[in-house]
Amino acid sequence: MKRKLILTISILMICFMTSCKNFNQIKDTNGPDDYTLNTITDEDIIKGFNSVSIGSIESSKNNEYKLKVNKFSGVNRIYKKDFKNKTITLEITSKVESGNFKIAIVVDGKIVENIPANTTKTVATKVTKGNYSIRVAGEETKFTLTYKMTIE
């Protein structure tokens, strides 16, 4: 009986330890002054990827959205919606303090716009029919992101 209990506890501990391994931060291996992604690919951004964030705050006011994260790794879809014959205009600003970072506009499984770190940009995207999403990708990054969207 004691052996079964020890075996069960051991198996549970192994399962717990191996499942937590997926939640590690992706290391910033290209230096503190280079904010380009080094490990995450465009394919990862399109298909989706696990992400982990520590110390994140999200807020919205008057159709303006803000996301602040102290440590983030992976890919996160921050907006998703299906549209038909619409033009989505996105005003977006990112401020990256550390790590690697990229914003991607994805329409129907294709990246239509890449927005690099530490930029302010306005992007108009015509969606005939399909899924529109904003995705952030990061490798051990600390960032603040604000965006405002208009749909016509």
JSON list of C-alpha atoms in Angstrom, two decimals:
[
{"chain": "A", "resi": 1, "resn": "MET", "atom": "CA", "xyz": [0.00, 0.00, 0.00]},
{"chain": "A", "resi": 2, "resn": "LYS", "atom": "CA", "xyz": [2.81, 2.40, 0.90]},
{"chain": "A", "resi": 3, "resn": "ARG", "atom": "CA", "xyz": [4.58, 1.64, -2.41]},
{"chain": "A", "resi": 4, "resn": "LYS", "atom": "CA", "xyz": [1.43, 2.47, -4.39]},
{"chain": "A", "resi": 5, "resn": "LEU", "atom": "CA", "xyz": [1.10, 5.80, -2.59]},
{"chain": "A", "resi": 6, "resn": "ILE", "atom": "CA", "xyz": [4.75, 6.70, -3.22]},
{"chain": "A", "resi": 7, "resn": "LEU", "atom": "CA", "xyz": [4.46, 5.63, -6.87]},
{"chain": "A", "resi": 8, "resn": "THR", "atom": "CA", "xyz": [1.29, 7.69, -7.35]},
{"chain": "A", "resi": 9, "resn": "ILE", "atom": "CA", "xyz": [2.85, 10.78, -5.77]},
{"chain": "A", "resi": 10, "resn": "SER", "atom": "CA", "xyz": [5.99, 10.33, -7.88]},
{"chain": "A", "resi": 11, "resn": "ILE", "atom": "CA", "xyz": [3.97, 10.06, -11.09]},
{"chain": "A", "resi": 12, "resn": "LEU", "atom": "CA", "xyz": [1.94, 13.16, -10.21]},
{"chain": "A", "resi": 13, "resn": "MET", "atom": "CA", "xyz": [5.10, 15.14, -9.46]},
{"chain": "A", "resi": 14, "resn": "ILE", "atom": "CA", "xyz": [6.67, 14.11, -12.78]},
{"chain": "A", "resi": 15, "resn": "CYS", "atom": "CA", "xyz": [3.49, 15.08, -14.66]},
{"chain": "A", "resi": 16, "resn": "PHE", "atom": "CA", "xyz": [3.36, 18.44, -12.90]},
{"chain": "A", "resi": 17, "resn": "MET", "atom": "CA", "xyz": [7.02, 19.22, -13.52]},
{"chain": "A", "resi": 18, "resn": "THR", "atom": "CA", "xyz": [6.92, 18.32, -17.23]},
{"chain": "A", "resi": 19, "resn": "SER", "atom": "CA", "xyz": [3.69, 20.23, -17.90]},
{"chain": "A", "resi": 20, "resn": "CYS", "atom": "CA", "xyz": [5.09, 23.39, -16.26]},
{"chain": "A", "resi": 21, "resn": "LYS", "atom": "CA", "xyz": [8.09, 23.31, -18.55]},
{"chain": "A", "resi": 22, "resn": "ASN", "atom": "CA", "xyz": [5.96, 24.81, -21.37]},
{"chain": "A", "resi": 23, "resn": "PHE", "atom": "CA", "xyz": [5.43, 27.98, -19.36]},
{"chain": "A", "resi": 24, "resn": "ASN", "atom": "CA", "xyz": [9.05, 29.10, -19.26]},
{"chain": "A", "resi": 25, "resn": "GLN", "atom": "CA", "xyz": [9.98, 32.45, -20.73]},
{"chain": "A", "resi": 26, "resn": "ILE", "atom": "CA", "xyz": [11.61, 32.37, -24.17]},
{"chain": "A", "resi": 27, "resn": "LYS", "atom": "CA", "xyz": [15.06, 33.87, -23.69]},
{"chain": "A", "resi": 28, "resn": "ASP", "atom": "CA", "xyz": [16.13, 37.09, -25.39]},
{"chain": "A", "resi": 29, "resn": "THR", "atom": "CA", "xyz": [19.27, 35.80, -27.09]},
{"chain": "A", "resi": 30, "resn": "ASN", "atom": "CA", "xyz": [20.05, 38.67, -29.48]},
{"chain": "A", "resi": 31, "resn": "GLY", "atom": "CA", "xyz": [20.99, 41.33, -26.94]},
{"chain": "A", "resi": 32, "resn": "PRO", "atom": "CA", "xyz": [19.33, 44.22, -25.11]},
{"chain": "A", "resi": 33, "resn": "ASP", "atom": "CA", "xyz": [19.39, 46.69, -28.03]},
{"chain": "A", "resi": 34, "resn": "ASP", "atom": "CA", "xyz": [17.87, 44.38, -30.65]},
{"chain": "A", "resi": 35, "resn": "TYR", "atom": "CA", "xyz": [14.07, 44.07, -30.31]},
{"chain": "A", "resi": 36, "resn": "THR", "atom": "CA", "xyz": [13.51, 41.76, -33.31]},
{"chain": "A", "resi": 37, "resn": "LEU", "atom": "CA", "xyz": [12.17, 38.28, -32.65]},
{"chain": "A", "resi": 38, "resn": "ASN", "atom": "CA", "xyz": [14.88, 35.65, -32.61]},
{"chain": "A", "resi": 39, "resn": "THR", "atom": "CA", "xyz": [13.03, 32.41, -31.81]},
{"chain": "A", "resi": 40, "resn": "ILE", "atom": "CA", "xyz": [9.35, 32.95, -32.71]},
{"chain": "A", "resi": 41, "resn": "THR", "atom": "CA", "xyz": [8.63, 32.79, -36.45]},
{"chain": "A", "resi": 42, "resn": "ASP", "atom": "CA", "xyz": [5.83, 34.23, -38.60]},
{"chain": "A", "resi": 43, "resn": "GLU", "atom": "CA", "xyz": [4.46, 30.68, -38.84]},
{"chain": "A", "resi": 44, "resn": "ASP", "atom": "CA", "xyz": [4.26, 30.55, -35.03]},
{"chain": "A", "resi": 45, "resn": "ILE", "atom": "CA", "xyz": [2.39, 33.86, -35.03]},
{"chain": "A", "resi": 46, "resn": "ILE", "atom": "CA", "xyz": [-0.10, 32.64, -37.63]},
{"chain": "A", "resi": 47, "resn": "LYS", "atom": "CA", "xyz": [-0.81, 29.21, -36.13]},
{"chain": "A", "resi": 48, "resn": "GLY", "atom": "CA", "xyz": [-0.75, 30.38, -32.54]},
{"chain": "A", "resi": 49, "resn": "PHE", "atom": "CA", "xyz": [1.71, 29.61, -29.80]},
{"chain": "A", "resi": 50, "resn": "ASN", "atom": "CA", "xyz": [1.56, 29.21, -26.04]},
{"chain": "A", "resi": 51, "resn": "SER", "atom": "CA", "xyz": [2.24, 32.37, -24.11]},
{"chain": "A", "resi": 52, "resn": "VAL", "atom": "CA", "xyz": [2.99, 33.33, -20.54]},
{"chain": "A", "resi": 53, "resn": "SER", "atom": "CA", "xyz": [2.75, 36.79, -19.06]},
{"chain": "A", "resi": 54, "resn": "ILE", "atom": "CA", "xyz": [3.63, 38.06, -15.63]},
{"chain": "A", "resi": 55, "resn": "GLY", "atom": "CA", "xyz": [2.21, 41.27, -14.21]},
{"chain": "A", "resi": 56, "resn": "SER", "atom": "CA", "xyz": [-0.18, 42.31, -16.99]},
{"chain": "A", "resi": 57, "resn": "ILE", "atom": "CA", "xyz": [-2.75, 45.10, -16.87]},
{"chain": "A", "resi": 58, "resn": "GLU", "atom": "CA", "xyz": [-5.45, 45.63, -19.51]},
{"chain": "A", "resi": 59, "resn": "SER", "atom": "CA", "xyz": [-7.74, 48.64, -19.71]},
{"chain": "A", "resi": 60, "resn": "SER", "atom": "CA", "xyz": [-10.06, 50.35, -22.16]},
{"chain": "A", "resi": 61, "resn": "LYS", "atom": "CA", "xyz": [-11.62, 53.79, -22.25]},
{"chain": "A", "resi": 62, "resn": "ASN", "atom": "CA", "xyz": [-13.39, 55.62, -25.08]},
{"chain": "A", "resi": 63, "resn": "ASN", "atom": "CA", "xyz": [-12.53, 52.93, -27.63]},
{"chain": "A", "resi": 64, "resn": "GLU", "atom": "CA", "xyz": [-8.83, 53.08, -26.70]},
{"chain": "A", "resi": 65, "resn": "TYR", "atom": "CA", "xyz": [-7.24, 49.92, -25.37]},
{"chain": "A", "resi": 66, "resn": "LYS", "atom": "CA", "xyz": [-4.07, 49.61, -23.31]},
{"chain": "A", "resi": 67, "resn": "LEU", "atom": "CA", "xyz": [-2.04, 46.55, -22.42]},
{"chain": "A", "resi": 68, "resn": "LYS", "atom": "CA", "xyz": [0.98, 46.69, -20.12]},
{"chain": "A", "resi": 69, "resn": "VAL", "atom": "CA", "xyz": [3.01, 43.56, -19.39]},
{"chain": "A", "resi": 70, "resn": "ASN", "atom": "CA", "xyz": [6.07, 43.23, -17.15]},
{"chain": "A", "resi": 71, "resn": "LYS", "atom": "CA", "xyz": [7.29, 39.95, -18.67]},
{"chain": "A", "resi": 72, "resn": "PHE", "atom": "CA", "xyz": [5.86, 38.16, -21.70]},
{"chain": "A", "resi": 73, "resn": "SER", "atom": "CA", "xyz": [6.87, 35.28, -23.95]},
{"chain": "A", "resi": 74, "resn": "GLY", "atom": "CA", "xyz": [4.96, 33.59, -26.76]},
{"chain": "A", "resi": 75, "resn": "VAL", "atom": "CA", "xyz": [2.12, 34.73, -29.00]},
{"chain": "A", "resi": 76, "resn": "ASN", "atom": "CA", "xyz": [-1.15, 36.23, -27.78]},
{"chain": "A", "resi": 77, "resn": "ARG", "atom": "CA", "xyz": [-4.17, 37.23, -29.86]},
{"chain": "A", "resi": 78, "resn": "ILE", "atom": "CA", "xyz": [-5.37, 40.49, -28.30]},
{"chain": "A", "resi": 79, "resn": "TYR", "atom": "CA", "xyz": [-8.26, 41.07, -30.72]},
{"chain": "A", "resi": 80, "resn": "LYS", "atom": "CA", "xyz": [-10.26, 38.83, -33.04]},
{"chain": "A", "resi": 81, "resn": "LYS", "atom": "CA", "xyz": [-13.44, 39.34, -35.04]},
{"chain": "A", "resi": 82, "resn": "ASP", "atom": "CA", "xyz": [-15.04, 38.22, -38.29]},
{"chain": "A", "resi": 83, "resn": "PHE", "atom": "CA", "xyz": [-15.83, 40.99, -40.79]},
{"chain": "A", "resi": 84, "resn": "LYS", "atom": "CA", "xyz": [-17.52, 41.30, -44.17]},
{"chain": "A", "resi": 85, "resn": "ASN", "atom": "CA", "xyz": [-16.79, 44.25, -46.48]},
{"chain": "A", "resi": 86, "resn": "LYS", "atom": "CA", "xyz": [-15.27, 46.45, -43.78]},
{"chain": "A", "resi": 87, "resn": "THR", "atom": "CA", "xyz": [-12.19, 48.62, -43.50]},
{"chain": "A", "resi": 88, "resn": "ILE", "atom": "CA", "xyz": [-10.51, 48.44, -40.11]},
{"chain": "A", "resi": 89, "resn": "THR", "atom": "CA", "xyz": [-8.25, 51.37, -39.26]},
{"chain": "A", "resi": 90, "resn": "LEU", "atom": "CA", "xyz": [-5.90, 50.72, -36.39]},
{"chain": "A", "resi": 91, "resn": "GLU", "atom": "CA", "xyz": [-3.86, 53.40, -34.63]},
{"chain": "A", "resi": 92, "resn": "ILE", "atom": "CA", "xyz": [-1.27, 51.55, -32.56]},
{"chain": "A", "resi": 93, "resn": "THR", "atom": "CA", "xyz": [1.68, 52.52, -30.37]},
{"chain": "A", "resi": 94, "resn": "SER", "atom": "CA", "xyz": [4.16, 50.18, -28.72]},
{"chain": "A", "resi": 95, "resn": "LYS", "atom": "CA", "xyz": [6.87, 50.91, -26.17]},
{"chain": "A", "resi": 96, "resn": "VAL", "atom": "CA", "xyz": [9.28, 48.08, -25.42]},
{"chain": "A", "resi": 97, "resn": "GLU", "atom": "CA", "xyz": [11.65, 48.33, -22.47]},
{"chain": "A", "resi": 98, "resn": "SER", "atom": "CA", "xyz": [13.35, 44.94, -22.83]},
{"chain": "A", "resi": 99, "resn": "GLY", "atom": "CA", "xyz": [13.21, 41.70, -24.79]},
{"chain": "A", "resi": 100, "resn": "ASN", "atom": "CA", "xyz": [12.06, 41.02, -28.35]},
{"chain": "A", "resi": 101, "resn": "PHE", "atom": "CA", "xyz": [8.66, 42.10, -29.67]},
{"chain": "A", "resi": 102, "resn": "LYS", "atom": "CA", "xyz": [6.44, 42.29, -32.74]},
{"chain": "A", "resi": 103, "resn": "ILE", "atom": "CA", "xyz": [2.81, 43.07, -33.54]},
{"chain": "A", "resi": 104, "resn": "ALA", "atom": "CA", "xyz": [1.13, 41.36, -36.49]},
{"chain": "A", "resi": 105, "resn": "ILE", "atom": "CA", "xyz": [-2.20, 41.98, -38.19]},
{"chain": "A", "resi": 106, "resn": "VAL", "atom": "CA", "xyz": [-3.50, 38.62, -39.40]},
{"chain": "A", "resi": 107, "resn": "VAL", "atom": "CA", "xyz": [-6.38, 38.21, -41.86]},
{"chain": "A", "resi": 108, "resn": "ASP", "atom": "CA", "xyz": [-7.57, 34.70, -42.70]},
{"chain": "A", "resi": 109, "resn": "GLY", "atom": "CA", "xyz": [-4.33, 33.03, -41.69]},
{"chain": "A", "resi": 110, "resn": "LYS", "atom": "CA", "xyz": [-1.99, 35.47, -43.44]},
{"chain": "A", "resi": 111, "resn": "ILE", "atom": "CA", "xyz": [0.09, 38.26, -41.93]},
{"chain": "A", "resi": 112, "resn": "VAL", "atom": "CA", "xyz": [-0.94, 41.42, -43.79]},
{"chain": "A", "resi": 113, "resn": "GLU", "atom": "CA", "xyz": [1.04, 43.87, -41.66]},
{"chain": "A", "resi": 114, "resn": "ASN", "atom": "CA", "xyz": [4.03, 43.63, -39.32]},
{"chain": "A", "resi": 115, "resn": "ILE", "atom": "CA", "xyz": [4.45, 46.42, -36.80]},
{"chain": "A", "resi": 116, "resn": "PRO", "atom": "CA", "xyz": [7.88, 46.55, -35.16]},
{"chain": "A", "resi": 117, "resn": "ALA", "atom": "CA", "xyz": [8.67, 47.50, -31.59]},
{"chain": "A", "resi": 118, "resn": "ASN", "atom": "CA", "xyz": [8.75, 51.12, -30.43]},
{"chain": "A", "resi": 119, "resn": "THR", "atom": "CA", "xyz": [6.62, 52.57, -33.19]},
{"chain": "A", "resi": 120, "resn": "THR", "atom": "CA", "xyz": [3.43, 54.51, -33.67]},
{"chain": "A", "resi": 121, "resn": "LYS", "atom": "CA", "xyz": [1.57, 53.51, -36.80]},
{"chain": "A", "resi": 122, "resn": "THR", "atom": "CA", "xyz": [-1.82, 53.78, -38.48]},
{"chain": "A", "resi": 123, "resn": "VAL", "atom": "CA", "xyz": [-2.84, 50.77, -40.56]},
{"chain": "A", "resi": 124, "resn": "ALA", "atom": "CA", "xyz": [-5.98, 50.50, -42.71]},
{"chain": "A", "resi": 125, "resn": "THR", "atom": "CA", "xyz": [-6.97, 46.96, -43.67]},
{"chain": "A", "resi": 126, "resn": "LYS", "atom": "CA", "xyz": [-9.81, 46.08, -46.05]},
{"chain": "A", "resi": 127, "resn": "VAL", "atom": "CA", "xyz": [-11.49, 42.79, -45.14]},
{"chain": "A", "resi": 128, "resn": "THR", "atom": "CA", "xyz": [-13.79, 41.48, -47.88]},
{"chain": "A", "resi": 129, "resn": "LYS", "atom": "CA", "xyz": [-14.91, 38.52, -45.79]},
{"chain": "A", "resi": 130, "resn": "GLY", "atom": "CA", "xyz": [-12.96, 36.82, -43.07]},
{"chain": "A", "resi": 131, "resn": "ASN", "atom": "CA", "xyz": [-11.26, 36.83, -39.71]},
{"chain": "A", "resi": 132, "resn": "TYR", "atom": "CA", "xyz": [-9.21, 39.83, -38.56]},
{"chain": "A", "resi": 133, "resn": "SER", "atom": "CA", "xyz": [-6.89, 39.60, -35.56]},
{"chain": "A", "resi": 134, "resn": "ILE", "atom": "CA", "xyz": [-4.16, 41.54, -33.81]},
{"chain": "A", "resi": 135, "resn": "ARG", "atom": "CA", "xyz": [-1.41, 39.37, -32.36]},
{"chain": "A", "resi": 136, "resn": "VAL", "atom": "CA", "xyz": [1.56, 40.23, -30.20]},
{"chain": "A", "resi": 137, "resn": "ALA", "atom": "CA", "xyz": [4.68, 38.10, -30.08]},
{"chain": "A", "resi": 138, "resn": "GLY", "atom": "CA", "xyz": [7.41, 38.44, -27.52]},
{"chain": "A", "resi": 139, "resn": "GLU", "atom": "CA", "xyz": [10.52, 36.83, -26.14]},
{"chain": "A", "resi": 140, "resn": "GLU", "atom": "CA", "xyz": [11.13, 37.75, -22.50]},
{"chain": "A", "resi": 141, "resn": "THR", "atom": "CA", "xyz": [9.73, 41.22, -23.18]},
{"chain": "A", "resi": 142, "resn": "LYS", "atom": "CA", "xyz": [8.41, 44.10, -21.09]},
{"chain": "A", "resi": 143, "resn": "PHE", "atom": "CA", "xyz": [6.08, 46.33, -23.09]},
{"chain": "A", "resi": 144, "resn": "THR", "atom": "CA", "xyz": [3.20, 48.77, -23.17]},
{"chain": "A", "resi": 145, "resn": "LEU", "atom": "CA", "xyz": [0.77, 48.78, -26.10]},
{"chain": "A", "resi": 146, "resn": "THR", "atom": "CA", "xyz": [-2.09, 51.16, -26.86]},
{"chain": "A", "resi": 147, "resn": "TYR", "atom": "CA", "xyz": [-4.44, 50.98, -29.80]},
{"chain": "A", "resi": 148, "resn": "LYS", "atom": "CA", "xyz": [-7.61, 52.58, -31.10]},
{"chain": "A", "resi": 149, "resn": "MET", "atom": "CA", "xyz": [-9.72, 51.01, -33.80]},
{"chain": "A", "resi": 150, "resn": "THR", "atom": "CA", "xyz": [-12.34, 52.38, -36.19]},
{"chain": "A", "resi": 151, "resn": "ILE", "atom": "CA", "xyz": [-14.50, 50.15, -38.38]},
{"chain": "A", "resi": 152, "resn": "GLU", "atom": "CA", "xyz": [-16.21, 51.45, -41.52]}
]
